[in-house]
Structures are given as C-alpha cells and as structure tokens.
GROMACS .gro file of C-alpha atoms in nm:
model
  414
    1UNK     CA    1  -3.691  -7.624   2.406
    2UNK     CA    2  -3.698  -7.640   2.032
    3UNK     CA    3  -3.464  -7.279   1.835
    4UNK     CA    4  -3.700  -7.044   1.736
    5UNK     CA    5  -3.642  -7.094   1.322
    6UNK     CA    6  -3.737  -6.719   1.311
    7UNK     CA    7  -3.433  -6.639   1.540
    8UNK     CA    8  -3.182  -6.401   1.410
    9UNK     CA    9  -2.836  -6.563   1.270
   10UNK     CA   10  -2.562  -6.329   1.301
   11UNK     CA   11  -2.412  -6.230   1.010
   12UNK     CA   12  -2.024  -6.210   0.964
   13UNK     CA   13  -1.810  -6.043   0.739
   14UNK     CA   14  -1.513  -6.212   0.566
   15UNK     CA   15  -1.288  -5.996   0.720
   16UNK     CA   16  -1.399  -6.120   1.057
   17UNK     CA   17  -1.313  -6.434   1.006
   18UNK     CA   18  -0.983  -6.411   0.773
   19UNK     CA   19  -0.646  -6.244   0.946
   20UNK     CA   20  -0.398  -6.051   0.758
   21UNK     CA   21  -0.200  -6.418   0.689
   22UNK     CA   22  -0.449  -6.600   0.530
   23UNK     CA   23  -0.549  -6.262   0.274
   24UNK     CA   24  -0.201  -6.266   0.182
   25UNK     CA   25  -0.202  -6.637   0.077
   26UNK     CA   26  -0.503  -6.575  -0.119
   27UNK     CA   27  -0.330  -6.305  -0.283
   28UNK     CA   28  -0.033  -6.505  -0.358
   29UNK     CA   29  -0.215  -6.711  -0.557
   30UNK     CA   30  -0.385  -6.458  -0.795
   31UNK     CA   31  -0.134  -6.563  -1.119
   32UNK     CA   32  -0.346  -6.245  -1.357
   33UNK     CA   33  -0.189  -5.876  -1.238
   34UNK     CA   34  -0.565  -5.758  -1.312
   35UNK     CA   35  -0.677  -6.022  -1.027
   36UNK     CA   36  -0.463  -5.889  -0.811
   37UNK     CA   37  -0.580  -5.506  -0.894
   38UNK     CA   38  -0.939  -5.615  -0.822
   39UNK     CA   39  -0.833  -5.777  -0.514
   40UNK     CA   40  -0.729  -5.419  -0.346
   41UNK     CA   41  -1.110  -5.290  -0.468
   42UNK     CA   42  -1.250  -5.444  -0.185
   43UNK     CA   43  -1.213  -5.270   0.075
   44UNK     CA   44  -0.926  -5.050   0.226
   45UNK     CA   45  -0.792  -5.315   0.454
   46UNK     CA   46  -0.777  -5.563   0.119
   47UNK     CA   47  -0.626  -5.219  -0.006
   48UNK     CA   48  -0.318  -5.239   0.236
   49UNK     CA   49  -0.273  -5.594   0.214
   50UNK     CA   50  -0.241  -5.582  -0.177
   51UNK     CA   51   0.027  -5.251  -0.144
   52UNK     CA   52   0.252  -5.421   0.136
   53UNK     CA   53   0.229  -5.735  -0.135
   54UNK     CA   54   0.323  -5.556  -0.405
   55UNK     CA   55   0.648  -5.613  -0.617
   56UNK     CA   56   0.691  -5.420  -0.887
   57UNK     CA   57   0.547  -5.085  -0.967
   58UNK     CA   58   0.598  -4.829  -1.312
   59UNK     CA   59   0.549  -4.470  -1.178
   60UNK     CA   60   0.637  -4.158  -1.283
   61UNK     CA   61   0.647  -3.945  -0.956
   62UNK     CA   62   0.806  -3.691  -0.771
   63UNK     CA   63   1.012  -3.709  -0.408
   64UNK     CA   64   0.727  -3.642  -0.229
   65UNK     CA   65   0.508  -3.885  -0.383
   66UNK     CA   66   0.784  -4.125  -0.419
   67UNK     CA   67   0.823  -4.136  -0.019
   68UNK     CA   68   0.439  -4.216  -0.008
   69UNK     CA   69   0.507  -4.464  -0.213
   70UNK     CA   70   0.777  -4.648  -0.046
   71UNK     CA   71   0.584  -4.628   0.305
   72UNK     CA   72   0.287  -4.746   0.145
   73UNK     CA   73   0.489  -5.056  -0.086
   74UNK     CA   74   0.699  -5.161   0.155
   75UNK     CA   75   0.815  -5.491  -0.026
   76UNK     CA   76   0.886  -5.331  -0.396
   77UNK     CA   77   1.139  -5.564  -0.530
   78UNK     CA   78   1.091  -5.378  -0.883
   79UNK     CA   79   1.073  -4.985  -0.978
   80UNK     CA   80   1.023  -4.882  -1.306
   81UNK     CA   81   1.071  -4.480  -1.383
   82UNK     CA   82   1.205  -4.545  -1.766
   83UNK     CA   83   1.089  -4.267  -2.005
   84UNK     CA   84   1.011  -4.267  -2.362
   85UNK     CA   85   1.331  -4.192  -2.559
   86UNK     CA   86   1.062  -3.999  -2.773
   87UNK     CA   87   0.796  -3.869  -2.524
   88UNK     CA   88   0.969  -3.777  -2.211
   89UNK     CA   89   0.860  -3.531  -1.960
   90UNK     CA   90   0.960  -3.252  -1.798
   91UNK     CA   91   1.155  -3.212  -1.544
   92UNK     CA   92   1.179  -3.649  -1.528
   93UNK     CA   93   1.350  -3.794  -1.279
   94UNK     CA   94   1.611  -3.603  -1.081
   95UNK     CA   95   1.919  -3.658  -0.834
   96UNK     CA   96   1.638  -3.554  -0.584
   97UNK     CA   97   1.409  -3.859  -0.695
   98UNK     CA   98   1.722  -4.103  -0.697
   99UNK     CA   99   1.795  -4.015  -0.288
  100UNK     CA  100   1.468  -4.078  -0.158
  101UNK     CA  101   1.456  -4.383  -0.371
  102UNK     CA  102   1.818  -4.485  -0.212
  103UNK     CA  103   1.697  -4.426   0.145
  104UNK     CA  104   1.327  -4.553   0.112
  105UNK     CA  105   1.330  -4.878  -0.095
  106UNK     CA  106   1.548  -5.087   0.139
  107UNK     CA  107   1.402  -5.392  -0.093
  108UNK     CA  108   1.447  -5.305  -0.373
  109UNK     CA  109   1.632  -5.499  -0.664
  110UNK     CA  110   1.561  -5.411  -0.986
  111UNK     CA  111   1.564  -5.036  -1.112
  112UNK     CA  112   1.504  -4.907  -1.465
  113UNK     CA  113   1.579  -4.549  -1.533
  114UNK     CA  114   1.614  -4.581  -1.891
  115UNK     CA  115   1.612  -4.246  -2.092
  116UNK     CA  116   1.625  -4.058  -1.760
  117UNK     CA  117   1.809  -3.820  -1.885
  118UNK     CA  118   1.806  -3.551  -1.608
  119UNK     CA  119   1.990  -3.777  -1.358
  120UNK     CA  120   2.367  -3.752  -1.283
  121UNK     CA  121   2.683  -3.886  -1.120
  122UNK     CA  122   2.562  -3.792  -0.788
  123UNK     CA  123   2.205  -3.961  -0.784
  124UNK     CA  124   2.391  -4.290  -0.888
  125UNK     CA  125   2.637  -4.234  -0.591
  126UNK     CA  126   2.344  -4.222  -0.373
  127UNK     CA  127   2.225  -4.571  -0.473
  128UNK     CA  128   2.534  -4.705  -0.500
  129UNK     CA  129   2.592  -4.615  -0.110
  130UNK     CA  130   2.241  -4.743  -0.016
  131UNK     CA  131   2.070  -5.053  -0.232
  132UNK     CA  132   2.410  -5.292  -0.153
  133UNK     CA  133   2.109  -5.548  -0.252
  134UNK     CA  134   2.026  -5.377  -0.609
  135UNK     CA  135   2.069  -5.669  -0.873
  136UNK     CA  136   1.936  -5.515  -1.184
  137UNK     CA  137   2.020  -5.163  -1.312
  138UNK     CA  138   1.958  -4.993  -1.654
  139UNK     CA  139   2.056  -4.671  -1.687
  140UNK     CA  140   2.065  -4.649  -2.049
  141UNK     CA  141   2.079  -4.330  -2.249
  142UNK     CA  142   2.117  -4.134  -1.949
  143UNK     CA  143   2.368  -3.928  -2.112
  144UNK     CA  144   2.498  -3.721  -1.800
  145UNK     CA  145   2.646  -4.037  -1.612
  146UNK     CA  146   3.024  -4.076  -1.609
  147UNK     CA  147   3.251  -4.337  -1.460
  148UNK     CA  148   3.202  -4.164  -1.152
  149UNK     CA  149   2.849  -4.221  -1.094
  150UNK     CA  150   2.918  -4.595  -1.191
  151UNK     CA  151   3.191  -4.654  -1.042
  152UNK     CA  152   3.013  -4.590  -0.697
  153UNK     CA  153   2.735  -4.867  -0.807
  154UNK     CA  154   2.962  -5.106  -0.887
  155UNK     CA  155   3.155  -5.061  -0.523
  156UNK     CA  156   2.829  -5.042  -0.371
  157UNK     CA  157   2.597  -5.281  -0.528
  158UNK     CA  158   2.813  -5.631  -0.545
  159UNK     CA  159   2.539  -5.836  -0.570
  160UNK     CA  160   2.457  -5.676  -0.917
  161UNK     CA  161   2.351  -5.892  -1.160
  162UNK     CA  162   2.267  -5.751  -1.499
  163UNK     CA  163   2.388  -5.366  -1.601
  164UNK     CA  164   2.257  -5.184  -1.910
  165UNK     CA  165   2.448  -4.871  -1.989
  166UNK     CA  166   2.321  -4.805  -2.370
  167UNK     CA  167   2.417  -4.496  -2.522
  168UNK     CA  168   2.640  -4.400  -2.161
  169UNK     CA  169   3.001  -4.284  -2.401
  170UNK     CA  170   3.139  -4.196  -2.102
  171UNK     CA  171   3.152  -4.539  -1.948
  172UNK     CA  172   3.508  -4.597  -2.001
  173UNK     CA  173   3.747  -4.983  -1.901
  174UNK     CA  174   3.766  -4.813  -1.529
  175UNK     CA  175   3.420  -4.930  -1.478
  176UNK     CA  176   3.531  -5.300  -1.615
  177UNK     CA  177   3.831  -5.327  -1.361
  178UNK     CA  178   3.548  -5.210  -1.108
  179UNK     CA  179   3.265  -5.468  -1.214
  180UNK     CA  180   3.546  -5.791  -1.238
  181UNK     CA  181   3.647  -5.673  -0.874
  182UNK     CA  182   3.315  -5.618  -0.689
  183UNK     CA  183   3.066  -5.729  -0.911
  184UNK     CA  184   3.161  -6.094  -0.989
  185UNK     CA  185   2.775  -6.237  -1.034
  186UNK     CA  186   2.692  -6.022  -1.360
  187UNK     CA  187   2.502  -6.260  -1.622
  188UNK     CA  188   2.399  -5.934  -1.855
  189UNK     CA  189   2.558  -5.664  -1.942
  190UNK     CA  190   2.467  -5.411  -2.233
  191UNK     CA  191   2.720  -5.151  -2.372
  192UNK     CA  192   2.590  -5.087  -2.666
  193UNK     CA  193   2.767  -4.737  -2.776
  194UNK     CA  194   3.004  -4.748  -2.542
  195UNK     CA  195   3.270  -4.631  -2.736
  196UNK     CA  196   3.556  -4.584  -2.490
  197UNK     CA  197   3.513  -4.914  -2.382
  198UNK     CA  198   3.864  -5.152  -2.528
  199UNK     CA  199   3.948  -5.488  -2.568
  200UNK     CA  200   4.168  -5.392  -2.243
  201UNK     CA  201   3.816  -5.296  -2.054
  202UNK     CA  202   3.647  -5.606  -2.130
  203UNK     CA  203   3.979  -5.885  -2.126
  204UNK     CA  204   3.993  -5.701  -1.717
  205UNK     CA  205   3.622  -5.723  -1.729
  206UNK     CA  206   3.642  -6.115  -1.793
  207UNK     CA  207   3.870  -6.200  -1.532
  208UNK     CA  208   3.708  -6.153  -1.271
  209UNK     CA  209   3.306  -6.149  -1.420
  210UNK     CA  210   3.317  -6.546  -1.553
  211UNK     CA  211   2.942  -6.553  -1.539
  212UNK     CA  212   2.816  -6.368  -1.858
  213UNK     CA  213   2.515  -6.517  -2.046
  214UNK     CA  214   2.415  -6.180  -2.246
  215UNK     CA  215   2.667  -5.886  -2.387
  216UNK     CA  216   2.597  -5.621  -2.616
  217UNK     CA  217   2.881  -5.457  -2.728
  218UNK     CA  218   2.675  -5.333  -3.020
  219UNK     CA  219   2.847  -5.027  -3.224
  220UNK     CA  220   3.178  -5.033  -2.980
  221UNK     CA  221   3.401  -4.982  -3.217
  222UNK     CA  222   3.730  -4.984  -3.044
  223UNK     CA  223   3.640  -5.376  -2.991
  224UNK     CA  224   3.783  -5.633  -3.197
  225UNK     CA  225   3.901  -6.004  -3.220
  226UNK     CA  226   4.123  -5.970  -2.869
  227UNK     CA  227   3.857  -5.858  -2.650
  228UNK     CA  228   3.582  -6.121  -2.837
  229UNK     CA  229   3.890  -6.416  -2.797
  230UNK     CA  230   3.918  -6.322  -2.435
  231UNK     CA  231   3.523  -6.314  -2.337
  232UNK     CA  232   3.455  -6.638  -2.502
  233UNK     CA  233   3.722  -6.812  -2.368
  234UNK     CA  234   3.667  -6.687  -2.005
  235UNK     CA  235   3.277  -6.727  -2.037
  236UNK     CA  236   3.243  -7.085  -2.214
  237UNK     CA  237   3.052  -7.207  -1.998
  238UNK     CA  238   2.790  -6.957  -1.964
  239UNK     CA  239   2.802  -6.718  -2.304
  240UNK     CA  240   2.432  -6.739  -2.467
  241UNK     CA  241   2.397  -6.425  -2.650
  242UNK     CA  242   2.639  -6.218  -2.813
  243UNK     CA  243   2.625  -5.905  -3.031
  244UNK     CA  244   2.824  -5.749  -3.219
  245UNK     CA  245   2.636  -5.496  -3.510
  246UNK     CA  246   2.865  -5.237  -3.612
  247UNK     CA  247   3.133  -5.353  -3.451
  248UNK     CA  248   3.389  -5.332  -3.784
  249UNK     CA  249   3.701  -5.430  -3.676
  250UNK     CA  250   3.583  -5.770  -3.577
  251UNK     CA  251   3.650  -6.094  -3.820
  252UNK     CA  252   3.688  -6.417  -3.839
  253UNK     CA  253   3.934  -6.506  -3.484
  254UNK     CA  254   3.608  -6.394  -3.333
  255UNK     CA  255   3.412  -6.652  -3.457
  256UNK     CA  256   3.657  -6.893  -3.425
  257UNK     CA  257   3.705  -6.873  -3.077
  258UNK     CA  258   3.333  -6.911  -3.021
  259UNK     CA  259   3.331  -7.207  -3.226
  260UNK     CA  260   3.610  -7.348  -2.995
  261UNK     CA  261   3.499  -7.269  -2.616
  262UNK     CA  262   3.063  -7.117  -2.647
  263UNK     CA  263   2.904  -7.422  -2.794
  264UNK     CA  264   2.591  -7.345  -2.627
  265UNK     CA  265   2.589  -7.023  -2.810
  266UNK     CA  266   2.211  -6.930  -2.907
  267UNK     CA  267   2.182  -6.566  -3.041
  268UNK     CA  268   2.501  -6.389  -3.252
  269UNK     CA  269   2.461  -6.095  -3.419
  270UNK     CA  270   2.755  -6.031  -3.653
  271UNK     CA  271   2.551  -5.710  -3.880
  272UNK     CA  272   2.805  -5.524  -4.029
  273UNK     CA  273   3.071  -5.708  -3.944
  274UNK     CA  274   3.264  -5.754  -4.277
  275UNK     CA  275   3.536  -5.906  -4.190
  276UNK     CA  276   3.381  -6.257  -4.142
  277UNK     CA  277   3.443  -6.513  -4.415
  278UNK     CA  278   3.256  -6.856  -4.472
  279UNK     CA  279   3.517  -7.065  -4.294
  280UNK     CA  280   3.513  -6.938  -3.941
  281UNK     CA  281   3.130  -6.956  -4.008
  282UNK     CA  282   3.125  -7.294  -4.114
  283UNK     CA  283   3.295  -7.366  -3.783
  284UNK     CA  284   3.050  -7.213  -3.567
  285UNK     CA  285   2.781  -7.358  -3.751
  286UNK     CA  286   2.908  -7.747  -3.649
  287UNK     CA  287   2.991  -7.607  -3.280
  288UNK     CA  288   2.703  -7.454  -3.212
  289UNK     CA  289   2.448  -7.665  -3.416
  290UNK     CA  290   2.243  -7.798  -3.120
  291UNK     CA  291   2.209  -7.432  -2.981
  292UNK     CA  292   2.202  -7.133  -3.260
  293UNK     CA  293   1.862  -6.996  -3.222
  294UNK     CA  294   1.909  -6.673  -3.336
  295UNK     CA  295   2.149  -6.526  -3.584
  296UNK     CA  296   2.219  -6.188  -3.789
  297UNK     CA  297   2.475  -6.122  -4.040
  298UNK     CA  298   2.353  -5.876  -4.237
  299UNK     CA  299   2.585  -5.677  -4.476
  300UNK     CA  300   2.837  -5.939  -4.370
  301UNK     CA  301   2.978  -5.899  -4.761
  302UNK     CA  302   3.205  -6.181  -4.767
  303UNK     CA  303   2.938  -6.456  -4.674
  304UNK     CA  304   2.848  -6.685  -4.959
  305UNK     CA  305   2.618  -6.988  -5.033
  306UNK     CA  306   2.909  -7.230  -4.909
  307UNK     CA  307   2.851  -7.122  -4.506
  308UNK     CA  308   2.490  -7.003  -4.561
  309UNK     CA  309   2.443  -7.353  -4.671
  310UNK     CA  310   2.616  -7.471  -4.380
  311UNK     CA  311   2.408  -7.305  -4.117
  312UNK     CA  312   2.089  -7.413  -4.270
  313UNK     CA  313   2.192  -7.766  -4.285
  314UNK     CA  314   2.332  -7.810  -3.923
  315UNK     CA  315   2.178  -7.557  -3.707
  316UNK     CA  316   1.783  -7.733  -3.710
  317UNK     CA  317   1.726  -7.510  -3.401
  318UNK     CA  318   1.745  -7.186  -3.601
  319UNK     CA  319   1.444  -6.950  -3.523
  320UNK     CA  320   1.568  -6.625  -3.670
  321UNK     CA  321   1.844  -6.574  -3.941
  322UNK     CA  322   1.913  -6.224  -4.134
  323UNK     CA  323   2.100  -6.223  -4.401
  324UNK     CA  324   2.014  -5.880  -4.529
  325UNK     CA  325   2.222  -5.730  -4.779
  326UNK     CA  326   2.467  -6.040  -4.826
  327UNK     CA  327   2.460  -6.030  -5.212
  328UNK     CA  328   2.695  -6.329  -5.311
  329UNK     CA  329   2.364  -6.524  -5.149
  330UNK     CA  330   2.212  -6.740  -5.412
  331UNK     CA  331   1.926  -7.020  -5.441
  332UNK     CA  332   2.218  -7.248  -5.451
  333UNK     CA  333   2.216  -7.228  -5.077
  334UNK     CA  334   1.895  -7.340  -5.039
  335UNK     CA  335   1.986  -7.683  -5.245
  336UNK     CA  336   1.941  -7.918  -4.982
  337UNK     CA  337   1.629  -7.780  -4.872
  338UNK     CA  338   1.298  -7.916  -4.962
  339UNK     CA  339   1.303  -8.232  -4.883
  340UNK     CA  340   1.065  -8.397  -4.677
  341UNK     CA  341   1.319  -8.552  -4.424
  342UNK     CA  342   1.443  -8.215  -4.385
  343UNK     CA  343   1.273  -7.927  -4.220
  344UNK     CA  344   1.335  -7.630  -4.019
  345UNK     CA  345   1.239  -7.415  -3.733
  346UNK     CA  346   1.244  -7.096  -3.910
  347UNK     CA  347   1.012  -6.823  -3.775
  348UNK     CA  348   1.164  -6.515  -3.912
  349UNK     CA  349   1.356  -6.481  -4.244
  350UNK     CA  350   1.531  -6.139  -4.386
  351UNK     CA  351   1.684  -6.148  -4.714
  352UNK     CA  352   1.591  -5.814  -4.779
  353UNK     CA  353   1.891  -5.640  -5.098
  354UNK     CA  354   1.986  -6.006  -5.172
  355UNK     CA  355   2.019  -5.989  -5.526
  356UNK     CA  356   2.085  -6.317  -5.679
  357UNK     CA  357   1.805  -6.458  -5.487
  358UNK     CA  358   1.499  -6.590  -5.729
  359UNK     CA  359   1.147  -6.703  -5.615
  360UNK     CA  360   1.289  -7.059  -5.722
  361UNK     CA  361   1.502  -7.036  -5.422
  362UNK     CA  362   1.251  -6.911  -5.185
  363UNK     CA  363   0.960  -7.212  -5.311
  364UNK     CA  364   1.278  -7.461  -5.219
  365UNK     CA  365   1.326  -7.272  -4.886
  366UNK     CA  366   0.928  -7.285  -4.781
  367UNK     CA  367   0.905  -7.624  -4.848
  368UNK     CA  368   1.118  -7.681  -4.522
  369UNK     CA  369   0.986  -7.374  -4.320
  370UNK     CA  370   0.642  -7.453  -4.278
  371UNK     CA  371   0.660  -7.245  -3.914
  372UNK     CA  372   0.777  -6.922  -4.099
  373UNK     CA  373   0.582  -6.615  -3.927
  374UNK     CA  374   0.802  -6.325  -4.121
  375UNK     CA  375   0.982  -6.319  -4.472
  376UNK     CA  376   1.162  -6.040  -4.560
  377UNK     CA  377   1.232  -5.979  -4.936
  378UNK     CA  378   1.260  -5.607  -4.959
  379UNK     CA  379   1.465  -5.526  -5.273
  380UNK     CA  380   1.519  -5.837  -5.399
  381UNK     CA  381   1.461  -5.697  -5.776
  382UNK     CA  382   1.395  -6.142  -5.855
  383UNK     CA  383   1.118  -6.154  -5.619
  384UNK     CA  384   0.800  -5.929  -5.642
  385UNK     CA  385   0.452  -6.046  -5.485
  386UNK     CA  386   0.355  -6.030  -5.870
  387UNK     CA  387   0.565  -6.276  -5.941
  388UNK     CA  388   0.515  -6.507  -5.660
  389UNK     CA  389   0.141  -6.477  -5.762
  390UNK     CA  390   0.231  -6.583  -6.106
  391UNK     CA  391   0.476  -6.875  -5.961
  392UNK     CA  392   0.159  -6.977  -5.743
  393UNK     CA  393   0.429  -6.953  -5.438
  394UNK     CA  394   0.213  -7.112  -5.132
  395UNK     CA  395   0.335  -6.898  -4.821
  396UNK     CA  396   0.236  -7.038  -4.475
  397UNK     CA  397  -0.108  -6.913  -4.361
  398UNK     CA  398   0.039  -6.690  -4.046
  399UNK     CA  399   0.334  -6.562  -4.250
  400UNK     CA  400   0.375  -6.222  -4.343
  401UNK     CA  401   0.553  -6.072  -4.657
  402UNK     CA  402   0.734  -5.761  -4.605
  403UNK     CA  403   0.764  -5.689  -5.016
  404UNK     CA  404   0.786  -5.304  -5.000
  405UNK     CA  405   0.858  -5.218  -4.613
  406UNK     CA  406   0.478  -5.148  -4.518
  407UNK     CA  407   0.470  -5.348  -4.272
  408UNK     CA  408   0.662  -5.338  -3.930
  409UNK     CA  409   0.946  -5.536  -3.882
  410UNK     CA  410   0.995  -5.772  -3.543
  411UNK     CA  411   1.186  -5.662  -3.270
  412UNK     CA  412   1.385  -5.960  -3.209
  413UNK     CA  413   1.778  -5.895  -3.351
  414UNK     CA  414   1.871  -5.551  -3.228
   0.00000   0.00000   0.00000
C-alpha cells in the first residue's frame, strides 16, 4: 500500500545524530577564535565541547574561580593572568592563585604572569614542583621573585623553553648554572635589567643551554665583550636575535665574534652601545648580509658613513635600521643609493638628532626604499616637512613622517 504523503517525518536534531568525536573535529577546524566562540552559543552540550577544546585562556580570577576554571578547561595548554604595568588591580594574582594553578592545570605549558607583582618565591616553588611540563614562563616585572623562587622552576620545569624575567634584579648567575644544568632546551630568554647577572652567569649559562635563538640582555650592565664572545660562539648555530641597548661596556670584540660564528644573525640592537666602531661593523655587515633584518644602533657615537654605507649596501634584507642620534651620519652614506639596480627592503627608518643629514640625502635614500612604512627625522635641524614640500620630496603613499614626534612610534626595536 502506497505512504500516506501526509504521514509525519520525524524530525531529528543535530545532536542526535553527531557524537562528541565528530563536534570536536568540526571544531578543530574553525581557524577564526570568534568561530569558535559562536560555536559554544549553541547549546550547552556545544558549550562543554568548546571548554574541554579550549587552549588558551586570558583571565583575571581568583582561587576559587580559577579551580572552576581548570575543571571546566581541562586541556588549557595556555594561561594568561599578565597585568597592565599601568592599570593593575588589586589584590592581582597571589601565591594562593599560583597553587591552585600548580595542582589544577596538569596541561598546561605556557604561563604569563607579567607585572604580577603580588606573587613571590613561594608561588613559583609551587609550579616549579608541579608543571614539570611548563615550557613557557614570563614572569617579568614581578619584582618580589628572587633566585629562590627560580631556582625551583628551573629544577622543576626541564622542559622549559623560553624564560622572561624583565625587570627581576634579583635574578642573579645562580639561576644560569641552574638553567645550563636542567634546562638545556631554552630558545628565549629575556633579562632585560637583570643587573646582577655577569659575563660569569651567562659564559655557565652557554655551556650547557646551546640552543638560544632570542636574548635580551637589554640594560645589564655588568655584561660586556666576554660574556657576548662566549654566547655567540656557543650558540652559532642557532643565535637570531640579540640585544644589547644600554649595555655600555660592550664594543667592538662583540661584534666581531658575531661576525665570525652567528651568520644567520637577523635582529641586533647595539643602542647605546658606544664603544662600537665602523670596522667590527663592517664585518658583521658582510657576515650577516643574507640575514640582518633588523638593526639598532642608536647613539652608537663612533659610527660613521664608512659602515653605515656598508650595511646599506650588503644587507638587501634590512627591514628596520635606527640610527638615531649617530651624528657623524651624512648623505655621503647614502651615495650608492638611488639607482635603479639597487633597491631595498626598508620598512622603518629612524634618523631622528642626525645632524649632518640634508633632504638631498633622504630624496637619494627613497629612491631605493619604495616599501618604507615609517621615517623618522625628528631633530634633524636640515630636514623640515617645509622643506621637503619646497624640495617636492615624493614620500611613498603608506609612509609616515614622524617630523615633530606626534605621531606614535612602532614597537618593533625594544
């Protein structure tokens, strides 16, 4: 007998007809963060699905909530309870917040506390004796850790891969011997203003932590060209970024020995650094001219047109150069420039208090920086947007000229 076409067909949800397995490969394949928000709007068992998914989370929570959170994301890979270094609140996070976080997050792997500043020696000892998986720690400008505190991660967490301990002047070489024993798989490491640390702390650092891609050692001003010599040398084959603002009593062994052993250098900031003469820089500049991508010497008074002409010539790969302040700088090293066979990469340019420099110099320069997103000619007293008007200087249609410092500088040197 012919199906009534009236007859009821049964209606069935997606749920019904999708298990927990096949939401979870749907999920996987959201790429947007918002497409995966929306996915957990659908209903509470989507809801679930999305949290146990979940891999990284920014919170600002106590312990309570934080143990809600962990039974609720079990696989968190990533926790993010950074403050603003301007805007923090009150009380923060706390030793309190560190334990549960020790004893709840068994997956966890990267943790930012940056700017915490209410933690101390003994919430780090608690995830030092618990996340033996953490790989990622920054703990910068939490001002009440000591070597204590960090001296338990490092025992704790071998499998640590990057450590950033900005602004931490307590951190003293005993954490270095600890990292080159336990640590040996750390590719970034960031002391900036870690004053106690030596050219002892890092040349024990070195031998046993081969692996380093990124140091800061920004401002630490007890290093100079024996602790630089002995990272380059032990980290040729890895070293990409280096820097070294403030850092005075560094000079021109430095650079040589990056010239000899880190030719796949690609970002060296040298600020301050005044020490450094044209000749070690030439040197660099022919080692590391299929790599430099990034490089600041600002203030570096003893750099000229000779290596400034150098590095502009060789290094075609160079993105960002600051030269800020370097006032034996002249259009003559700009000579070779302008020439059709011979352009650059240049996206961000800073002669800002370069004295000798003329708007002659910087039409030669544009001509071969047709890419250029920033200039920087602050205080150049040859080079006023008046004048450039007047010189009908043609600036690239996305660059911006910082004349007078109205208008915010990149974030891509410091």
């Amino acid at each position: 007998m012919a199906s009534n076409q009236n007859d009821a067909v049964p209606l069935h949800s997606i749920n019904d007809n999708l298990g927990d397995d096949e939401l979870r490969a749907v999920l996987t394949r959201l790429e947007n963060q918002k497409d995966k928000e929306v996915f957990g709007l659908v209903c509470k068992r989507w809801l679930y699905i999305q949290s146990t998914e979940r891999k990284k989370l920014c919170v600002r929570a106590g312990p309570h909530m934080l143990g809600r959170i962990a039974a609720r994301f079990i696989r968190l890979r990533e926790l993010d309870l950074s403050q603003s270094v301007s805007r923090s609140f009150y009380p923060g996070v706390t030793d309190s917040d560190l334990e549960v976080i020790a004893t709840s997050f068994s997956c966890l792997r990267i943790l930012n506390l940056h700017s915490c500043k209410g933690i101390t020696d003994k919430g780090l000892a608690a995830i030092g004796s618990n996340l033996s998986s953490l790989q990622s720690l920054d703990v910068s400008y939490c001002r009440k850790i000591t070597d204590k505190g960090l001296l338990a991660v490092a025992e704790g967490c071998r499998d640590l891969r990057t450590l950033h301990l900005a602004g931490c002047r307590f951190a003293s070489d005993s954490l270095m011997k600890a990292l080159s024993n336990n640590c040996r798989n750390v590719e970034e490491l960031g002391l900036q203003g870690c004053t106690n640390i030596t050219n002892a702390g890092l040349s024990v650092l070195v031998k046993g932590c081969r692996k380093i891609k990124h140091l800061d050692v920004n401002k630490c001003s007890s290093i100079d060209d024996i602790g630089i010599s002995s990272v380059s040398e032990a980290c040729s084959l890895t070293l990409k970024t280096l820097k070294l603002l403030d850092c005075y009593k560094v000079g021109d062994d430095s650079i040589l020995s990056l010239a000899n052993y880190c030719k796949g250098l690609e970002t060296l900031v040298i600020g301050g650094c005044r020490n450094i003469s044209d000749e070690s820089m030439k040197s660099l500049a022919a080692a590391c001219s299929g790599s430099l991508k990034k490089l600041r010497m600002d203030w570096c008074l003893n750099i000229t047109d000779s290596s400034l002409d150098c590095i502009l010539s060789k290094c075609r790969k160079l993105e960002v150069l600051d030269i800020g302040c370097c006032e034996e700088v002249t259009d003559a090293a700009f000579q070779q420039l302008g020439s059709e066979n011979f352009m650059l990469g240049l996206k961000i340019l800073k002669v800002s208090n370069c004295p000798k420099i003329t708007i002659e110099g910087i039409k030669k320069l544009l001509k071969s920086c047709e890419y250029l997103e920033y200039l920087d000619v602050r205080s150049c007293p040859l080079i006023t947007k008046a004048g450039c008007e007047e010189a009908g200087v043609q600036f690239p249609e996305s660059c911006k000229i910082n004349f007078t410092g109205n208008l915010a500088e990149p974030d891509v040197l410091h």
